[in-house]
Coordinates of C-alpha atoms and ligand atoms in Angstrom, one line a residue:
X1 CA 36.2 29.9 -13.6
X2 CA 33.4 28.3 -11.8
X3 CA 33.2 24.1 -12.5
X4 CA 30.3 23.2 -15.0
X5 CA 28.2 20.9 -12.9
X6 CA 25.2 18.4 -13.0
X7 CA 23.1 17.1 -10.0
X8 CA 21.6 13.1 -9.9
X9 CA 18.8 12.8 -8.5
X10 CA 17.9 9.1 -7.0
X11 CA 14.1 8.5 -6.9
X12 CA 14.4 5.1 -7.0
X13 CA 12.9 2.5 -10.1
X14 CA 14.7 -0.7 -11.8
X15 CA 17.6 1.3 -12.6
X16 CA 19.3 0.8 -9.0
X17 CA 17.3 -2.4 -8.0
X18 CA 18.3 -5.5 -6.5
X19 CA 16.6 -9.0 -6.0
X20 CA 15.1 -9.0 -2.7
X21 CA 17.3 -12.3 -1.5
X22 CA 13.9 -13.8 0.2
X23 CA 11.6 -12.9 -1.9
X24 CA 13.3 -12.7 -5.2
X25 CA 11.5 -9.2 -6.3
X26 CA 12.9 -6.8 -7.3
X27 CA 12.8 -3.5 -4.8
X28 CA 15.1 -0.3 -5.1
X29 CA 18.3 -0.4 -3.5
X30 CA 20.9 2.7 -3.0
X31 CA 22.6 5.2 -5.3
X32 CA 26.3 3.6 -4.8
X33 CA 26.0 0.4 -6.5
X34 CA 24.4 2.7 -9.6
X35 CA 27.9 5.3 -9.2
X36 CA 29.7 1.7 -9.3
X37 CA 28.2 0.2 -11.7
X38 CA 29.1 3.1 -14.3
X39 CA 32.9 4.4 -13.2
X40 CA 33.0 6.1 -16.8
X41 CA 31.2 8.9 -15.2
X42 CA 34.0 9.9 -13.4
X43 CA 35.4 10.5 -16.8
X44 CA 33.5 13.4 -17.9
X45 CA 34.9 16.9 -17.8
X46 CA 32.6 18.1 -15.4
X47 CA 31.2 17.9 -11.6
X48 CA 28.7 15.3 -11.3
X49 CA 27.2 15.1 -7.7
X50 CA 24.3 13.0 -6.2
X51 CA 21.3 13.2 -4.0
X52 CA 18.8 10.6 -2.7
X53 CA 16.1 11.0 -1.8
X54 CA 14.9 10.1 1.5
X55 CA 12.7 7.0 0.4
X56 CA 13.8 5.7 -2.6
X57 CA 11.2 3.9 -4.3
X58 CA 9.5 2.0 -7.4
X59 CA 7.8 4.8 -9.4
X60 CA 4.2 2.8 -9.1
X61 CA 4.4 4.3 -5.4
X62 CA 5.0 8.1 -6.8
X63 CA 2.9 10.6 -5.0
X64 CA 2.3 14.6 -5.9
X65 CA 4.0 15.0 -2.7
X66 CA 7.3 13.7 -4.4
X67 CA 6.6 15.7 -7.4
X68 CA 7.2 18.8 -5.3
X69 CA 10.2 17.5 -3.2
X70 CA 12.0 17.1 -6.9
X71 CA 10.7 20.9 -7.5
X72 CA 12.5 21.7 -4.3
X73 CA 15.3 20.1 -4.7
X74 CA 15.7 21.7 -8.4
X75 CA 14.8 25.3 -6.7
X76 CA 17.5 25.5 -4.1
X77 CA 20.3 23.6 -6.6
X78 CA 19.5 25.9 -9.7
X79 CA 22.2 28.1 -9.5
X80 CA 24.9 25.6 -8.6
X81 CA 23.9 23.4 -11.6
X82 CA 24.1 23.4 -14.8
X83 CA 21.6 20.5 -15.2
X84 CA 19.8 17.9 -13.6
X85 CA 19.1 14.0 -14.1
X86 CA 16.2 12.6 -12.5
X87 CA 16.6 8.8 -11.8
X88 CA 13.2 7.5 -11.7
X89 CA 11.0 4.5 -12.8
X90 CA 9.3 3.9 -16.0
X91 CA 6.0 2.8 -14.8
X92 CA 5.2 6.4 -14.1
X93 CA 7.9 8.4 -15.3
X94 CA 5.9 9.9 -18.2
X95 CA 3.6 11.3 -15.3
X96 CA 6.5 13.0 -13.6
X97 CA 8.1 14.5 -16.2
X98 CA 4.6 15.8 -17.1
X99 CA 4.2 17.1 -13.8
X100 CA 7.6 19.0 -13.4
X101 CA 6.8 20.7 -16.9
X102 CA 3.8 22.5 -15.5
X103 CA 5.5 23.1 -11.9
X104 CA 9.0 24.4 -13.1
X105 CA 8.4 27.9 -14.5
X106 CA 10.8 29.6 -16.7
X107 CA 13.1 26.7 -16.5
X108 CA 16.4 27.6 -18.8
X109 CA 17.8 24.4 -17.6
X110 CA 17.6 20.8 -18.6
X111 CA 15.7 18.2 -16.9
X112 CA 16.4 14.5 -17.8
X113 CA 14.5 11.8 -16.4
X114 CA 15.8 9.1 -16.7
X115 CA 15.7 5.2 -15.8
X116 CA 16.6 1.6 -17.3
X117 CA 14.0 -1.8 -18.2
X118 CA 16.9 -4.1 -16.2
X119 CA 18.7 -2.8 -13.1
X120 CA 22.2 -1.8 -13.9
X121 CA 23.7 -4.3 -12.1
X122 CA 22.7 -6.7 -14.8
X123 CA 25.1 -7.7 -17.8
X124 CA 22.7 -6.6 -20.5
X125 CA 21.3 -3.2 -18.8
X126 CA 20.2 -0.7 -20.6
X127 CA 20.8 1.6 -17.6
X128 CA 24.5 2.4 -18.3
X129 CA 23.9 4.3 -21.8
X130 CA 20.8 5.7 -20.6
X131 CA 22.4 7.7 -17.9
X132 CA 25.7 8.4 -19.5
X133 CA 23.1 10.0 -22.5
X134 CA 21.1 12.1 -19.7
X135 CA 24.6 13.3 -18.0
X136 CA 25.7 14.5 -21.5
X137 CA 22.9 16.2 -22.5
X138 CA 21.9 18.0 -18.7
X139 CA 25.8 19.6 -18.9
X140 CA 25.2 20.3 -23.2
X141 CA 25.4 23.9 -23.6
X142 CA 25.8 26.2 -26.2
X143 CA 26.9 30.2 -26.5
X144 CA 26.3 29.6 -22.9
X145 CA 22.8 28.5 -23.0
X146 CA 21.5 24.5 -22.2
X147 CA 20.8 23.2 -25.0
X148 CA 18.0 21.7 -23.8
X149 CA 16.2 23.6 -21.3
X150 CA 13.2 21.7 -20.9
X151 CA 11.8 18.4 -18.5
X152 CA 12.4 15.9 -21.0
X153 CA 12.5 12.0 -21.1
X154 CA 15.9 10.1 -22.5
X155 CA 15.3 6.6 -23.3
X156 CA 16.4 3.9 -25.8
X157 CA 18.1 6.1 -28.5
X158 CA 15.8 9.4 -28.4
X159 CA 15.1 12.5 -26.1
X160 CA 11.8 13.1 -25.6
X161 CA 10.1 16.4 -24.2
X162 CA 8.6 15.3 -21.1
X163 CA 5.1 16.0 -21.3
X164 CA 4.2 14.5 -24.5
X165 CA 5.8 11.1 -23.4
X166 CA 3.7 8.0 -22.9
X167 CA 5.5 5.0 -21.8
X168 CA 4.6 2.6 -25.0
X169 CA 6.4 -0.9 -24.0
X170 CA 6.7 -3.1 -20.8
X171 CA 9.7 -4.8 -22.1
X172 CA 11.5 -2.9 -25.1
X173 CA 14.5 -0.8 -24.4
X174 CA 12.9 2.0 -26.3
X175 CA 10.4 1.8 -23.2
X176 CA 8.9 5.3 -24.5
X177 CA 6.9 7.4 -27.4
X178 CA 6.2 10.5 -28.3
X179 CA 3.2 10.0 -31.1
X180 CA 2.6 13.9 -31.2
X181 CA 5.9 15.4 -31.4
X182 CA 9.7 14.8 -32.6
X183 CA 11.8 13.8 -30.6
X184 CA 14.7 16.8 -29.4
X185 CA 17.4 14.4 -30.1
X186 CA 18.7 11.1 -31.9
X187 CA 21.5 9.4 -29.7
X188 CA 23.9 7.4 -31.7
X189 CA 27.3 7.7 -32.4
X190 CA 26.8 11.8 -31.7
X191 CA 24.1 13.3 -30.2
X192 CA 21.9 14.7 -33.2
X193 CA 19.7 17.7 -31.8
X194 CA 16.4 18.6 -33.3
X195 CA 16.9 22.3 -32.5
X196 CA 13.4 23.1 -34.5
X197 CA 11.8 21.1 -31.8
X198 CA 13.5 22.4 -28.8
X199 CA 11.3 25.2 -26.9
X200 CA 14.2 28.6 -26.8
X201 CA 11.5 30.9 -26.1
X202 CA 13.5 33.5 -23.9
X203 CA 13.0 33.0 -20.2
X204 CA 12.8 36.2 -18.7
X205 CA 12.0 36.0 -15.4
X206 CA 14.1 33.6 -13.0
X207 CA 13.0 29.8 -11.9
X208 CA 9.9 29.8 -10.2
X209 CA 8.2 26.7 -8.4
X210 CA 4.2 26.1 -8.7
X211 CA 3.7 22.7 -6.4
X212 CA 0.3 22.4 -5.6
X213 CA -1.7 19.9 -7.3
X214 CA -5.5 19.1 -6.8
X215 CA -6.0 15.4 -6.7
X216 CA -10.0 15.6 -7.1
X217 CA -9.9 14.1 -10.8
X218 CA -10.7 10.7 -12.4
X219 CA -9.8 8.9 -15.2
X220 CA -12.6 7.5 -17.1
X221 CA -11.4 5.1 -19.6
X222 CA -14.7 4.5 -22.3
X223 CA -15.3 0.6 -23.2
X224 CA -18.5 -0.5 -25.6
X225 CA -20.8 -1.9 -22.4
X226 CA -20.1 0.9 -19.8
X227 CA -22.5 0.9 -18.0
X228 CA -23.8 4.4 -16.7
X229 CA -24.0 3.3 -13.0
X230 CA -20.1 3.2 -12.9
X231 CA -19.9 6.7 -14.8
X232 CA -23.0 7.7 -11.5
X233 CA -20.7 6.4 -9.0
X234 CA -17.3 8.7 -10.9
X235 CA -19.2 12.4 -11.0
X236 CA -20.8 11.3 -7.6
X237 CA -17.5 11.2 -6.3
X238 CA -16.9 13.4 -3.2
X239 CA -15.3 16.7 -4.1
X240 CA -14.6 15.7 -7.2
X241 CA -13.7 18.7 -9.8
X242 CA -12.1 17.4 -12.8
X243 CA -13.1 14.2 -15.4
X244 CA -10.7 12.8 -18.2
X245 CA -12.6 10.9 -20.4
X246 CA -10.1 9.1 -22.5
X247 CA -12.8 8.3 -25.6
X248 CA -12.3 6.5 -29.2
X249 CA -10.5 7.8 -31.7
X250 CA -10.7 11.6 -32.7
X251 CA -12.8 12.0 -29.8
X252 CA -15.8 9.9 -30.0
X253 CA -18.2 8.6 -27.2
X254 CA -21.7 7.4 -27.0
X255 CA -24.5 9.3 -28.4
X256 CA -27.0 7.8 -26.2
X257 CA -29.4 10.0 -24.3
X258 CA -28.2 8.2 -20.6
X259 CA -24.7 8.9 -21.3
X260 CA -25.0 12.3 -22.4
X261 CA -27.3 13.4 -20.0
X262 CA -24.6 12.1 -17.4
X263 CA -22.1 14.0 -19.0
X264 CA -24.3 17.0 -18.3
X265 CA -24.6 15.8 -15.0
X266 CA -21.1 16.3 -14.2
X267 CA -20.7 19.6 -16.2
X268 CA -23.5 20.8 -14.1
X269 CA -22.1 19.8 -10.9
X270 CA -19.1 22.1 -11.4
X271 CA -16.8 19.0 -13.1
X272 CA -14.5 20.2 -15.9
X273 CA -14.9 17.1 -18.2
X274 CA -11.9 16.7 -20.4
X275 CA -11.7 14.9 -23.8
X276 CA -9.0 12.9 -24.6
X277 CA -8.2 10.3 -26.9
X278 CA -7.6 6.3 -25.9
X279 CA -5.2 6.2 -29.2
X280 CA -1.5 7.0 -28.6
X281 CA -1.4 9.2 -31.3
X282 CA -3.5 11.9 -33.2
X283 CA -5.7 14.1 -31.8
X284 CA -9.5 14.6 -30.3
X285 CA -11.5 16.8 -33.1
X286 CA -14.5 17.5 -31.4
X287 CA -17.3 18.5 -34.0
X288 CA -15.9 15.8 -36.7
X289 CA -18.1 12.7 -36.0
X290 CA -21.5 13.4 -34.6
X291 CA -20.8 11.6 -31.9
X292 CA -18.2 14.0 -30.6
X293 CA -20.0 16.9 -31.5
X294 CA -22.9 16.8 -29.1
X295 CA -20.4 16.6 -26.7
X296 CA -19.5 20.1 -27.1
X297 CA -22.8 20.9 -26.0
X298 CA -22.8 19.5 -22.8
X299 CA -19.6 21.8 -22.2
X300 CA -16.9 19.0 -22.4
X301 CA -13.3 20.5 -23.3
X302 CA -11.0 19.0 -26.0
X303 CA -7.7 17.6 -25.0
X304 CA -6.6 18.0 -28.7
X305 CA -3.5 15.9 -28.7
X306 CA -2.6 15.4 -25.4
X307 CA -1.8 12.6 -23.9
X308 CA -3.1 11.2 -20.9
X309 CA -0.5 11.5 -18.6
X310 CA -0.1 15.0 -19.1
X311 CA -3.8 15.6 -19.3
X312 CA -3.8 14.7 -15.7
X313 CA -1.4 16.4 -14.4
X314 CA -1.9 19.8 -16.1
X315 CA -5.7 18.9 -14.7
X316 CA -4.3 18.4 -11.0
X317 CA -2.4 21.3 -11.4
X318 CA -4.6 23.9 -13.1
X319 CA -7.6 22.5 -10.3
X320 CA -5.6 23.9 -8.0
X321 CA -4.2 26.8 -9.3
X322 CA -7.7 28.3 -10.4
X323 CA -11.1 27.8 -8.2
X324 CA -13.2 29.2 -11.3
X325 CA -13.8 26.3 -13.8
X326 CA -13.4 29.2 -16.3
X327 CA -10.4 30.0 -15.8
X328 CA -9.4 26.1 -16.0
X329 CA -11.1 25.6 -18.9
X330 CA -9.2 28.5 -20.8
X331 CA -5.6 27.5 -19.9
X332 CA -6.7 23.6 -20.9
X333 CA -7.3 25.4 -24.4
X334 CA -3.5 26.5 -24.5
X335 CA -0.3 25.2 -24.3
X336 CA 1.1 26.3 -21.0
X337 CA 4.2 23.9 -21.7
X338 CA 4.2 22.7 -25.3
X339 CA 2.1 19.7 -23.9
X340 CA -0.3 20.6 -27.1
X341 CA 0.3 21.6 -31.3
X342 CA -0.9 25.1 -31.2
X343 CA -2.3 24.2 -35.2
X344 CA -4.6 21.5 -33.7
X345 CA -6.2 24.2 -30.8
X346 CA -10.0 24.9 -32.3
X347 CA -10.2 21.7 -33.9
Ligands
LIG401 N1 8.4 -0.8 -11.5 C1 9.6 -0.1 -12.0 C2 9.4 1.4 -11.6 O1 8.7 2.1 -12.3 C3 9.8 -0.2 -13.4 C4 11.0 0.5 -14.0 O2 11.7 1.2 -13.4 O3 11.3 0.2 -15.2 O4 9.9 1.9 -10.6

């Protein structure tokens, strides 16, 4: 019988740093002291190995260009794995997992980033549970299927699906939220799957890698005083294809005739401007508030209940994938990877 398996992988973040002696800051050291710090892995039934990556780093410094490497890295291991853990900072961990969602396709494997808010060398870490929790549930399987064959985020006590992650807390050791969907699981004394939430759709075709990502997008975060010169400058951007406006509430923005007529501006220059709310949870409802509403007519799409860090990335990725802002639009109106509440879509 061949050994059940997981594969670490060591991006880098607070989970395996160390305090720069000159300096005193912290800055991501190697994957030993981690396998050191936590000898009760050695205790599980199955094969745990681990792979660094070249330059480990704090997760501020993540680049699409990493996003693919982990793709890679998950391609040529699938079949000797029966899951993965991602080590990886928090700061943008929520965009990662967001990222590998859209370019893993027909993943029947799980995915678990994970990290820590103090590096595991410290007494109090966090980091210890956290990755004895992802190592668990990446090897969980059941009548031979993962239980959890989806990018996901484990944190604090909870298992998040990836995508609809949003890191909520600088300083608590439930770092993360989902504000739009249940968490898959409840770690405590057992871990407590939410099977209603888990995505078992049957993967038919084998694992298939998507890495491209176009970077020609901005992030437009709406404050009362903008002034329309900045949002000028944005949609004048060279090569620039893709706009999130994170707005108020359900959706809302400016009714004013300068910032509307800007918003048209960008429409018109071929810029797929994307809706999507500043508040962690709920949803954008275009058409509610007047406001919103004459938004629609100067072609801006609805993120529905995205949340920004997945907005981007299924932008980057969907920019590059299609050249016809069409064709972007339609699939920003679906959920590719559960990223949105099919009962919200239209709304
Ligand atoms: N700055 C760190 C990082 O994201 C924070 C962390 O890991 O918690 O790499």
């Amino acid at each position: 019988m061949v050994q059940k398996s997981v594969l670490i992988i060591y991006t880098g973040g607070t989970i395996g740093m160390v305090n720069d002696p000159e300096t005193g800051a912290l800055c991501p050291f190697n994957f030993e002291q981690i396998a050191k710090a936590v000898p009760e892995i050695k205790e599980f039934s199955f094969r745990i190995d681990s792979y660094t990556l070249p330059e480990i780093i704090d997760s501020s410094d993540v680049q699409p260009a990493m996003w693919a490497e982990l793709c890679e890295i998950i391609y040529r291991n699938y079949d000797k794995y029966c899951g993965f853990v991602i080590l990886h900072g928090t700061d943008t961990m929520a965009y990662s997992a967001s990222a590998l969602s859209f370019m893993l396709n027909n993943l029947d494997k799980p995915v678990v980033f994970t990290g820590s808010q103090l590096p595991i060398g410290t007494i109090r870490t966090d980091g210890r549970e956290n990755l004895i929790a992802a190592l668990e549930i990446a090897a969980a399987e059941m009548g031979g299927r993962a239980v959890v064959p989806e990018v996901c985020i484990l944190f604090g006590a909870r298992l998040f699906r990836g995508n609809r992650t949003t890191k909520a807390d600088a300083e608590s050791f439930s770092a993360f939220q989902s504000f739009n969907y249940p968490a898959l699981a409840e770690i405590g004394i057992h871990i407590d799957y939410n099977y209603g939430a888990i995505d078992y759709t049957p993967r038919v075709e084998p694992l298939q890698i998507e890495t491209g990502m176009d970077t020609n997008i901005a992030i437009l975060k709406l404050f009362p005083g903008i002034r329309m010169e900045l949002i000028d400058a944005i949609i004048h951007t060279p090569g620039l294809r893709g706009l999130i406006l994170e707005t108020y509430g359900a959706g809302n923005a400016p009714t004013n005739d300068c910032f509307l007529k800007k918003i048209e501006e960008a429409a018109a220059l071929g810029i797929v401007v994307y809706n999507v709310t500043q508040c962690g949870g709920g949803a954008v409802e275009m058409g509610r508030y007047e406001t919103s509403r004459r938004m629609i007519n100067c072609g801006v799409t609805s993120g529905y209940d995205i949340t920004t860090e997945a907005a981007a990335c299924k932008l980057m990725y969907l920019l590059n994938k299609y050249k016809d802002v069409d064709d972007v639009k339609k699939y920003l109106n679906l959920p590719i990877k559960g990223e949105i509440t099919s009962n919200r879509i239209g709304s």
